[in-house]
Every structure is written in structure tokens, then in C-alpha cells.
Amino acid sequence: MTSAQVWYRFIGVRSTEAATVWLFFLHNFFLGIGTILVYVAANVILLENHPQTSLPIAYVSAALAMMAIGRIYTYFEHHLLLKRLAFRVLLAVSVLTFILGLFVLFGHSVASAVAIMVGYRMIYLLTNLEFWGVSAVVFDVRQGKRLFSIISSGDMPAKALGALLSVVVHAHADLVLLLLTAFVAFGAAMYVLRLTIKSHVVDVTPAQTRIHRRPTPPLISQLFGGSELVFTMCLSLAAIACVVTSVEYFFFVNVKQKFHHQVDLMQFIGFVLILTYLSALAFKLVLSWKTFERIGIRWSLAMLPIVALVGIALFGILLESNVSETGLLVYFCGLYLLLEVLRRAVFDPIFLVLFQPLTPHTRLKGHTLVKGFYEPLGMALAGVLLYSLHYFPQLPYWIPFVWMALFMGLALFFLNRTYRHYLDTLKNALERRFLGNDDLLMPVAARKAIISNLQSDDSTDVLNAIDWLQQHEPATLVAQSAALLQHPDGSIRVRTLSSLQIQTDPTLLFALATTDTEPLLRQSAAHWLAQHPDAGSQHLTDLWQQTDLSTRIGAIQGRLKANPDDQTARQHLSDLLKSDDISHRKAVLTLHAFFTQSQQHLMVDEALTSQDVALQQAGIQVAGSLIGNRLTPTVIGLLTRPLLWRAAMESLISGGEAVVPYLRMAVQPQANRILIQRIARVCGHIDAPESRELLVELAELPNLFWRAAALKALRNFDPLTADSARFQAILDEEWQLAQRLFRSLAGEPNVYLATCLEYELTLLQQRVFGLLMQLYDPQPIADAQRGVANATRDRKANALEMLDNLIPQPVYRSLQTLVDDLPVDEKLRLLAKLLAPVPDSEPIEVYIIRQGEAYFSDWTISVALNQIKASEGILTYIYPHLNSANLLIHESALNALQQLAANEAVSQQKLVASLNGYDYMSIKHSQTAQVSAVDRVIALKRTALFADTPENVLSSVAQIMNEVTFHEGQEIFAKGETGTSLFIIYDGEVGIFDGSEQLAKFTKGGFFGELALLDAEPRSATAIAHSDTLTFRIDHDDFYDLMEERGEVLQNIIRALCQRLRRQNELLRDLSASA
């Protein structure tokens, strides 16, 4: 590591940020040179002209001018691009410097002195707005926290140099030379700004308006851009500016009273300023960012007002002690120096960080409002108060310190509010961007729009309006029911009737039960009519005469619920039970509650043994209500059946806490991973202590995939403090594993294994977030997890900042290694500070093979097996993988043994001994496949559809691929057939035709029929093999099952389809243009 890298690490700059930091440092350096030279010129002249009265006048005048400049800047900020605005600001600053030079040459009055100070303040404001405006869009909130103090330190050496010049420069002719130098410095700042714009995007990108969960006060909406954060920042900075300006005034006045000669006066002030700026520089570079990291934002903000209050209290003590004039001078020098250092090194950088979670537009607008209006307002207030002292000379000397204490107390109050609003802003930046029905802020104001939505052409609008009216105004929904129940959209009619139920008119219910086109609606209408208290006997008689099965089912349900002994309903139920028709048997299952328990068992047994999938699913659903008997283990066993597992899950969930003991018995050490994952999902939907306890026990088991499933299901439960120690122990295990993986990643030369380790770390990150949700407030953690996974830089930075303020620092430091973009060596260094070292030095390949499928995904194990080297006991670790049900692991274990067989370090006797008792029937399925599992994954990776999907995910896709061979000229599918499969070409060539016209041709690595994976619709073209072709077929149902477990697959499918659609649109546009 070079000395430069050591220095960058020491001050908190990452190697990728070094060039950017230098640009901003130099930019601020040249701005600092320019402004401090103007400041020296202004102070030299002003202190010559009655500072006791001229200083307050200058403060007020400068504040008013700064407010005007701030408003003008705000206008152009909305009408010009930021980079163009930045150049124009620097041009304006150069012009102002030239004008100040004229005042220095020809003006020697108090008015000229005040005008020069006003000019300095205007230049200071403009350069500040320009510099921080550019910084705010280049850096995110995390970078700002580390780097704002560093880049802003660029003006500290410049200001120290200017202060040195003030010691030696006093003549007006020399001041003109200083202003000319400032003019050159601003030109250099413009050049650096040009370099910055060339290397970075300096623009305000439009951002989506964020949703406010509660209404914003009108005053804040009108004056502060709707941000309560900006509101409290404005008030707190105005109060601080008032106090800081007052301290500066008393410092200058006391110095003037002590040193009557101008040369002595400027030398003393110059030395104090040099000490101030050099101290601030050292603190900014060395300690500032570390202070932020250690004490956090809240105490960093509070440090300045607390120190100021202590300093003001010290003044009271000194006053009581009758301190001398020299003692007071030392006190004011010390207070001024201390507050200036804290303000520049601690408060200003962290205060500016608070803007970063806001949208870019609000961020810049808020910064301009704070610095361009409210800070000058505080300075103007100080000027008025100080100037008024001369009209009341009888007032005690300590009166100004009373208002300073009050304003600092007020600042402390608003800074505490600011911190709370900062956290709320971070949460709002990470929350979901859509409101749910329960989040509607003003139902009264929204009523008119919602009722009008009942006539909308969009069915979604109508359905949402029905839900809202059912919750808030059921009487209005009843009044609108006649029209809604005649709506052409069946889903709207069904939703309306399910909302109204027995409130519907019997005549209308009869019409719906006998004539509607929707079977579900006919059944529901008959159900409510049969138990309606106002239904006439003729309605019921006519209802029993209906032959429609849905109507009969509804009538039976309704009558038996109203009167379990109704003979007519019982007769119709008996008739259905005797029928052998599949639809009638399914209907009987929906009416199982009206049969005896033995009859229910018999019906379910017959359904479960049926060959009809729909009847099996109906039987599974009914079995859920019969929990506590011999059927429950059978239903649990169906959780791994492709077409039945969803019905089995719903059935078990409906069984409630009674199924938990059976689920616990199904959790065995050798249980199928899919079975455990679905058991966890079932437990996650059963709101019972027993269910939660089973999930916690699953999380504690030494199987990371079971743990991940359990933690995901536990999100449905509130955290319990009593379980914190258990989850903390699990979290410690995860940190140890992370340390081992990072250590291996740092020294891993093989790119394939390194990629696998990175994937395993992403899984570990997901588990860690799941554990944090059980230890801390789960909603902000969930929002932060989404933000970390987001590709947007600002959103990810906001997530990290939220976590930094939410969880303890040791936990955040460990989490930072998983989620932040740091070099691996830096991550290891951070973990080494927090964790005990990993005890053994076992090679990572051996560790992966030893831990096996309980810790690592199949592709990682496969890569490790293919790279294994002969070592003591290695055969013992390979042997269990020979019996793996996973084809990829099984094949890789065999390949590993073949490689070891050629190695002299492994004797043939040991190899034969390792295979003793091995069941060769376990490779029966591999003998029928032409392509190995590894080659299948590689073939998937070569297709555009899965090019961006990790191999660790593709190994799961490979398991649902079916090899299909087509001969030359053979039709793969025809136009108009219902598409249910995607085809990937492994070898050969396929043409896509519409009639006799060839639309496309695909060769090895190509894929077609991909829309069928998402929507089973008729094929739009015909596919024919041009040669003998080997393809992989992925079926719709299998793919949906896979997407339930691996959401990454769906994301990549959608991305590929969007790219293909975009290319087709571009082709159509080109064809249209050529035509």
C-alpha cells in the first residue's frame, strides 16, 4: 500500500473518490483565496471607520443584500441548468470584485466601508451557493458525511494565507492588489469547475414526488417546499447566525479597544484568524469525519450550541469575578476561535449532509433558502440588536449575552427537531412509493372523486371505490348497488355482491342467481337468497328447480346455514353425494361442512387418490378443516408435489395452530429443502406462538437455507424482546461466516469460485437483514433493505444512512462490509476490529465441501468440487455428495473422484473404500440425459435471456429443463396452439414461420416461445427445426413454481423481454422511416 493510499484511508477518502475530492478541494481553495482577500480588504477599511456603529450597520445592510441575492439566485436556479448557473455565479463574483476595487480606490467614507463589507458578504454567499450546489448533486448522503468536511477544508489554508496578508497589508494601494489577486483566483476556480463538469454529471435529475403519509402544514408547504426538515433547519441556522455574528462583533470591538493603532490591531486579528483557520483545517482533515462516525449526527449538530452555551455561562462567571480588560479580550478571542473552528469543521459539513436525503430539486432549493435567506436573517437580527445597544447605554453589559443564550437554546431545540425530521426524511425516501387503501389521508376530501370512480371505464378504479365505500360509507354502496350489479365486468359484480351480501334485494338476488354469466356470482347470489329473511317461498321453490350446479351449491349452502335440518336442502345434498360426475364430486367437497366426520374423511380420501388434479386440489383444501387426524401428514407430504403444493399450503394454513405439531414432526435432518421452505411459509401465515417458536427453532438449526426461509416467514410476526439473545447468537454466527468468506475472497485467484463466494455473501446479507428485523424496528430495516438493493445511488446511500442512525455502531460496521462498496481488504479490516479471528486456516474449497448443502448453494459446491486438491480426509467430505439428490452436486462429486484417482497422493485403496456401499442406482437419471448438469448451466448463461443471472440461480433453472430432440423438418409447435413452454437451443437450428414466410432463425444459444412462460396464450407463429436439433424445454407450471423461490429469474426474464420489445420497436421505426 502506497503512502498516498495510507493517507487517503486515514482521512476517509476511498481510492475511487480521490480525483473528485482533489477537484473540489482545489475549487474551494481558489474560492477561499478570492473571498478571504476581499474579506481582508473589507475589514481593514471597516475597522478604520468607527467599528462600534459601522459593524452593526454593515451586518444589517449585508444581510438585506444577501437576502436579495438569495432570491435572485433562487429564480435562476429554477430557470438555468446547474452547471450554467455555476459559471454565471463565478462571473458575477468577478464583476463584484472589480466593483469593490473601485470602492477601495475612490471611497474612504463609512458608507464606502459598509458597501465594501456588503460586497464581501454577497461574494461569500454566491461562492457558497455555487460550491455546495455542485457538491450536493455530485455526492450522496454517505459521501457527504465523509467528504464534505474534507472538500470544504480547501478554503482553510487559503483563508489562513489571507489572514497572514492582513498582518502586512494596510495601505489602500496594497488592498487593490489583493482584490486583483482575488480576481485571478476566481478565474482559477472557474477553470477547476470546468474540469469538474467534464468528469461528472452536474445536473438536477427530475425525481418522483414523494408521498407524505400525513398532511404537511400549509405554511411549511408554501414557504419551505413542503419539507419540515428544511423548516427546522432554517430556524436553527437563523438562531445560530445571530449568536455567531454577535460573538464576532464583540471580538472585533474588544480588540479595537485594546489596540488603538491600526497596525497592531490588524496584526492581532490576523494572528487570531491564522490560528482559527489552521485549527479548523487540521480538525477537518484529521478528526472531522471520525467525529461524525463516533458521536453521530445528533451530537455533531448539538456540539456547537452546547459549547456556545457553556462559553456564555463562563462569561457570567468572569463578570462576577471582575475580570480585567485583558482577561475579557482573551475570553472573546478564545470564544470566537472555538466557535469558528466548531462551526467550520463540525457544524457546517454535517449540517449540509442533512439536505442529501431530499430530492435533488428540494435539496438545492432548501440549501438556497437556508443560506440565502435565513442565515442572513439571523445576521440582520444580530445587527439590529447590537445597533440598538447604542441607544440604551444604561443597559448592563451582560444583556447581549442573555439574548445569545436564548437564541442558542432555541437553536438546540430546533436542531433536535431537525434530527428527528432528518430520520423521517430518510424513512420517507426509502418507503414504498404507493399508498395503500388504509393510507388515504383525507377520505372526506376524496369522497367525491371516489364516488365518481364508480362510473369509470377502468375496472381497477371501480373496485377500489367499492372497497373504500364498504369501509367508510356502506349506505352509499347500497344505494349504488343496482347499477354495480348490472356492470358488464364480472369481477365488479362479484365484488359488489360480496360487499353487500344480505343487504341486496331478494328479487335482484334471484335474477343474479338464475341469469348471470359468472358461475361464482350465481353461487353467491343463491347462497344469500336462500338465507335472506325477506325471501318469499316462491323464490326458494323456483331456486330449487334450477339445474345449474353453481346455483344449486349456493342454495344448499344458504339454506343449511339458515336451517341445518332443512329437508329439501338435505335431499339435494344427498343427490350430489351419489353422483359420480367429477364436477358434482368437487361440489360435494365444497359442502363438506354439512356431512358427518366419517363422510368427510371418506370424501377426502377418494379425492386425494383421484387422477383428476382439480379434484385432488379440492380434496386438499377440505383436508385443512379436518386437521388433527391422519390426513394432516398426507397433506404435508404434498407440499413438494408440483401441481398440488399451493393447495396443500392453503389447506394447512386454514388448519391454524392445530397443524403446528405435525409440521414440527416433518422437520427432520434429511428433509427436502423445498419441504422445509414451504413449511416455513405455512408457519408464517399461522398467527400463533407455537408457529413462531417453530420458525425460531428452524432459524437456529445449522442449515442456512432453512434459516433464510424461517427468517423470511418471521417477518409476519412482531419481534419479541425475550428472543433477542437467541437472534443475537445467530447473528454472531453469520458475522463469523462473513469473515471467513471475505478472507477467502481476498486470497482467491480463481474467478469462478470468487463469483460464487460473492453470491453466497448476498444470501448472507439477506439473512442478516432478516435477523435485524427481529432485533430492531422491522419496518425501517425492511425499507433499508430495499434501498440497499436499489440500483439508484442516492437511494442506496439513504438506506445506509438510515441504518447508521437506527442500529448500534458495531452492528452497523459489520453490516457495512456486506452492503457498502468497499475493497475486500477494507472489509476484512473492519471485521477484524469487531470480531474474533476465524480459528482455523482450512482452505475454502474444503470448507465448502465439508459444510455441503446445509451452508452453500449447489453451484458453489460444484465449483469447489471441481477445484479440490488432494488432502488428508478429503474423501470423507466428498463421499456424502455422491448420494446427493441434486444432479449437479452428484456429477461434480464423481468428477472430483476421477481427478483424485489420477493423483498419487490418493491411494486406490482409499478411493475404493470411499465408494464402499455407494448406490449406483442413484445415477440412473443421469444416464438418460445427453447434457450434463454443468453444461446445462453454461448453456443457460450463454443465452441473452439469462446472461445477467448468476450461475447459482441458473442451477435451479437447469433442474426444471427437459431435453427434447427434434429431427430436421419436424414441427416444434404450430401457430394458434396454446403456448406453455420456452425452448432453448443447445444444438441445431430452428426457423420461425408465419405461413410460408420465415420471420426469424435461431441457432445454438437462441431461445423462442419465451412469452409462454408468463402468459399461456396461442402461439403467434410456427417453429420448425431446420436440422436435427437438441433443445431444452422449460414448462410454464415448473417455471412459476421456480419463481416462487427465486425472484431473480423473473427479473431477468422481464429485462430480456423489454430489450427484445425495444429492438422490435426500433426496427419498426426504422422501417416506417424508410417507407
CSV table of C-alpha atoms in Angstrom, one decimal, residues 1 9 738-739 741-748 816-818 820-833:
chain,number,residue,atom,x,y,z
A,1,MET,CA,0.0,0.0,0.0
A,9,ARG,CA,-7.6,5.8,4.2
A,738,ALA,CA,-18.9,-13.5,6.5
A,739,GLN,CA,-15.4,-13.0,7.9
A,741,LEU,CA,-15.8,-15.7,3.1
A,742,PHE,CA,-14.2,-12.3,2.9
A,743,ARG,CA,-10.9,-13.7,3.9
A,744,SER,CA,-11.2,-16.4,1.2
A,745,LEU,CA,-12.4,-13.9,-1.3
A,746,ALA,CA,-9.3,-11.7,-0.7
A,747,GLY,CA,-6.9,-14.5,-1.5
A,748,GLU,CA,-8.9,-16.4,-4.1
A,816,GLN,CA,-21.4,-2.1,6.2
A,817,THR,CA,-18.9,-4.8,5.0
A,818,LEU,CA,-21.9,-6.6,3.3
A,820,ASP,CA,-21.2,-0.9,1.1
A,821,ASP,CA,-18.9,-0.6,-1.9
A,822,LEU,CA,-15.6,-1.2,-0.1
A,823,PRO,CA,-12.5,-3.1,-1.2
A,824,VAL,CA,-12.3,-6.6,0.3
A,825,ASP,CA,-9.2,-5.8,2.3
A,826,GLU,CA,-11.0,-2.8,3.9
A,827,LYS,CA,-14.0,-5.1,4.7
A,828,LEU,CA,-11.7,-7.6,6.4
A,829,ARG,CA,-10.0,-4.8,8.4
A,830,LEU,CA,-13.4,-3.6,9.7
A,831,LEU,CA,-14.5,-7.1,10.6
A,832,ALA,CA,-11.1,-7.8,12.3
A,833,LYS,CA,-11.8,-4.8,14.7
